[in-house]
């Protein structure tokens, strides 16, 4: 576990207590290795992600749980890039799976659409796109300055994440997979997405492939989110549409995620939210996004049934208003975490 920065520390404290509760009740053979990495460490001794620690994680761990990384004292964001992208790229965790599920009508910001209308999963490509940081700056700080970030899309990278989305659709009985791109403007890179989407879709005859330009998808996600079951898109668009998705769930305090290489064991789990500096250290952060993320992690580790128990406990807390202010309650982070654990304990 890397708690990281800002509210990451507070939500991971609750996540730790939740894991310990579940592990002791169910006799799970789990041990947590807490790593002192993040902005504090970087500012202290310049260390971001030590290669020997990375190797030991690969050799010994089943999952990495991350709070959040990002600190105003590190404007370069170097530590976050080394750690977060270190895992995503270094472990080739090419599918960033972000479920968008609204657990209660009260959390839906849409007047005409209750919780039942918001239930889909975004597969965000997680190793390519503009995130690889190919590019550069020339004539810096002059009127002739040029700044370039290339959008890298490989046939292999596009194909594998699209296939992961269709496999998920087949496993969960989804009838449709939507792919979002901007092929009307980005005619080289995103034409590849168009073509590969059709090719992969042909291997899944029972599943309808639907294309939406990403701008229109943002419109439809608000106007009628019920049409979406599985969405696949590139790294940058996936980042953006999942914050919009989080809004449909009741905010970033309710959105969990998994970064996986399907078929491989070691994966990275993190809430969708960041370190929220204005909330940090004030017992205001919602710990439920991390709790839902812990649920995804337990499923990945092979502990069936616990994810549903945690999700139901979160729903119970939301319905009973045992939650933080961002989702309408009056509890602090710790009290909301305790309320959740009471419900989980009662169900186990
Ligand atoms: P943010 O996700 O930290 O916050 C966005 C908004 O959501 C804020 O209004 C915040 O108060 C609210 N929010 C987020 N999590 C919440 C929670 N658990 N409970 C209640 N409210 C919550 O995004 P930002 O402000 O754009 O970024 C802050 C820092 O976090 C930046 O340094 C950014 O790079 C970093 N970041 C890191 C990750 C990550 O480590 N995975 C993800 C996103 C952003
Ligand atoms: C996320 C975050 C990261 C991303 C940032 C911190 C680089 O926003 O995980 O959604 O863009 O991938
Ligand atoms: Mn993001």
Coordinates of N, CA and C and ligand atoms in Angstrom, one line a residue, residues 7 11 66-72 77 80 84 88 98 239 243 252-254 270-279 284-287 289 324 326, ligand 1:
X7 N -5.4 13.7 0.9 CA -6.4 12.8 1.5 C -6.1 11.3 1.2
X11 N -7.8 8.4 3.5 CA -8.7 7.3 3.0 C -8.0 6.0 3.0
X66 N -3.2 2.1 -3.9 CA -2.7 3.4 -3.9 C -3.7 4.4 -3.5
X67 N -3.4 5.4 -2.6 CA -4.3 6.4 -2.2 C -4.4 7.5 -3.2
X68 N -3.5 8.4 -3.2 CA -3.5 9.5 -4.2 C -2.1 10.1 -4.2
X69 N -1.7 10.7 -5.3 CA -0.4 11.3 -5.4 C -0.6 12.7 -6.1
X70 N 0.0 13.7 -5.5 CA -0.1 15.1 -6.0 C 0.0 16.0 -4.8
X71 N 0.9 17.0 -4.9 CA 1.1 17.9 -3.8 C 1.6 19.2 -4.4
X72 N 1.0 20.3 -3.9 CA 1.3 21.6 -4.5 C 2.8 22.0 -4.3
X77 N 5.3 17.4 -10.4 CA 4.5 16.1 -10.2 C 5.4 14.9 -10.5
X80 N 4.7 11.6 -8.6 CA 3.4 11.0 -9.0 C 3.7 10.3 -10.3
X84 N 3.0 6.4 -10.1 CA 1.8 6.0 -10.8 C 2.0 5.5 -12.2
X88 N 1.7 1.7 -13.9 CA 0.8 1.5 -15.1 C 1.6 1.1 -16.3
X98 N -12.9 1.3 -14.8 CA -13.5 2.2 -13.9 C -15.0 2.1 -13.9
X239 N -9.6 9.3 -19.0 CA -9.4 10.1 -17.8 C -10.5 11.0 -17.6
X243 N -14.1 11.1 -14.8 CA -14.5 12.2 -13.8 C -15.9 12.6 -14.0
X252 N -16.5 12.3 -6.8 CA -15.2 11.5 -6.8 C -15.1 10.7 -5.6
X253 N -15.8 11.0 -4.5 CA -15.7 10.2 -3.3 C -16.4 8.9 -3.4
X254 N -17.0 8.6 -4.6 CA -17.7 7.3 -4.8 C -17.1 6.4 -5.9
X270 N -6.8 1.9 -7.2 CA -6.7 3.2 -6.7 C -8.1 3.9 -6.9
X271 N -8.5 4.7 -5.9 CA -9.7 5.5 -6.2 C -9.5 6.4 -7.4
X272 N -10.6 6.8 -8.1 CA -10.4 7.7 -9.2 C -9.9 9.1 -8.8
X273 N -10.2 9.5 -7.6 CA -9.9 10.8 -7.2 C -8.4 11.1 -6.9
X274 N -8.1 12.3 -6.7 CA -6.7 12.7 -6.4 C -6.5 13.0 -4.9
X275 N -5.5 13.8 -4.7 CA -5.2 14.1 -3.3 C -5.9 15.2 -2.6
X276 N -6.8 15.9 -3.4 CA -7.7 17.0 -2.9 C -7.1 17.8 -1.9
X277 N -6.0 18.6 -2.2 CA -5.3 19.4 -1.2 C -6.2 20.3 -0.3
X278 N -7.3 20.9 -0.8 CA -8.1 21.7 0.1 C -8.8 20.9 1.2
X279 N -9.0 19.6 1.0 CA -9.6 18.8 2.0 C -8.6 18.1 3.0
X284 N -12.4 15.4 6.2 CA -13.5 15.7 5.3 C -13.6 14.7 4.1
X285 N -12.6 14.0 3.8 CA -12.5 13.2 2.6 C -13.5 12.0 2.7
X286 N -14.2 11.6 1.7 CA -15.0 10.5 1.6 C -14.2 9.2 1.4
X287 N -14.2 8.3 2.4 CA -13.4 7.1 2.3 C -14.1 6.0 1.4
X289 N -14.9 5.7 -1.9 CA -14.2 5.4 -3.2 C -13.1 4.4 -2.9
X324 N -20.0 11.1 4.5 CA -19.3 12.4 4.6 C -20.2 13.5 3.9
X326 N -19.7 15.5 1.3 CA -19.8 15.5 -0.2 C -20.9 14.7 -0.7
Ligands
LIG1 P1 -9.1 15.7 -7.0 O1 -9.7 14.4 -7.4 O2 -8.1 15.7 -5.9 O3 -10.3 16.7 -6.5 C1 -11.4 17.1 -7.4 C2 -12.6 17.5 -6.6 O4 -13.2 16.4 -6.0 C3 -12.3 18.5 -5.5 O5 -13.4 19.3 -5.3 C4 -12.2 17.5 -4.3 O6 -12.5 18.2 -3.1 C5 -13.2 16.5 -4.6 N1 -12.9 15.2 -4.0 C6 -11.9 14.3 -4.5 N2 -11.9 13.2 -3.8 C7 -12.7 13.4 -2.8 C8 -13.1 12.6 -1.7 N3 -12.6 11.4 -1.4 N4 -14.1 13.0 -0.8 C9 -14.7 14.2 -1.1 N5 -14.4 15.0 -2.1 C10 -13.4 14.6 -2.9 O7 -8.5 16.4 -8.3 P2 -7.6 17.7 -8.5 O8 -8.0 18.8 -7.4 O9 -7.7 18.1 -9.9 O10 -6.2 17.3 -8.2 C11 -5.5 17.4 -6.9 C12 -4.2 16.6 -7.0 O11 -4.4 15.2 -7.1 C13 -3.3 17.0 -8.2 O12 -2.0 17.0 -7.8 C14 -3.6 15.9 -9.2 O13 -2.5 15.7 -10.1 C15 -3.7 14.7 -8.3 N6 -4.5 13.5 -8.8 C16 -3.9 12.3 -8.4 C17 -4.6 11.2 -8.8 C18 -4.0 9.8 -8.4 O14 -3.1 9.8 -7.7 N7 -4.6 8.7 -8.9 C19 -5.9 11.3 -9.4 C20 -6.4 12.5 -9.7 C21 -5.7 13.7 -9.4

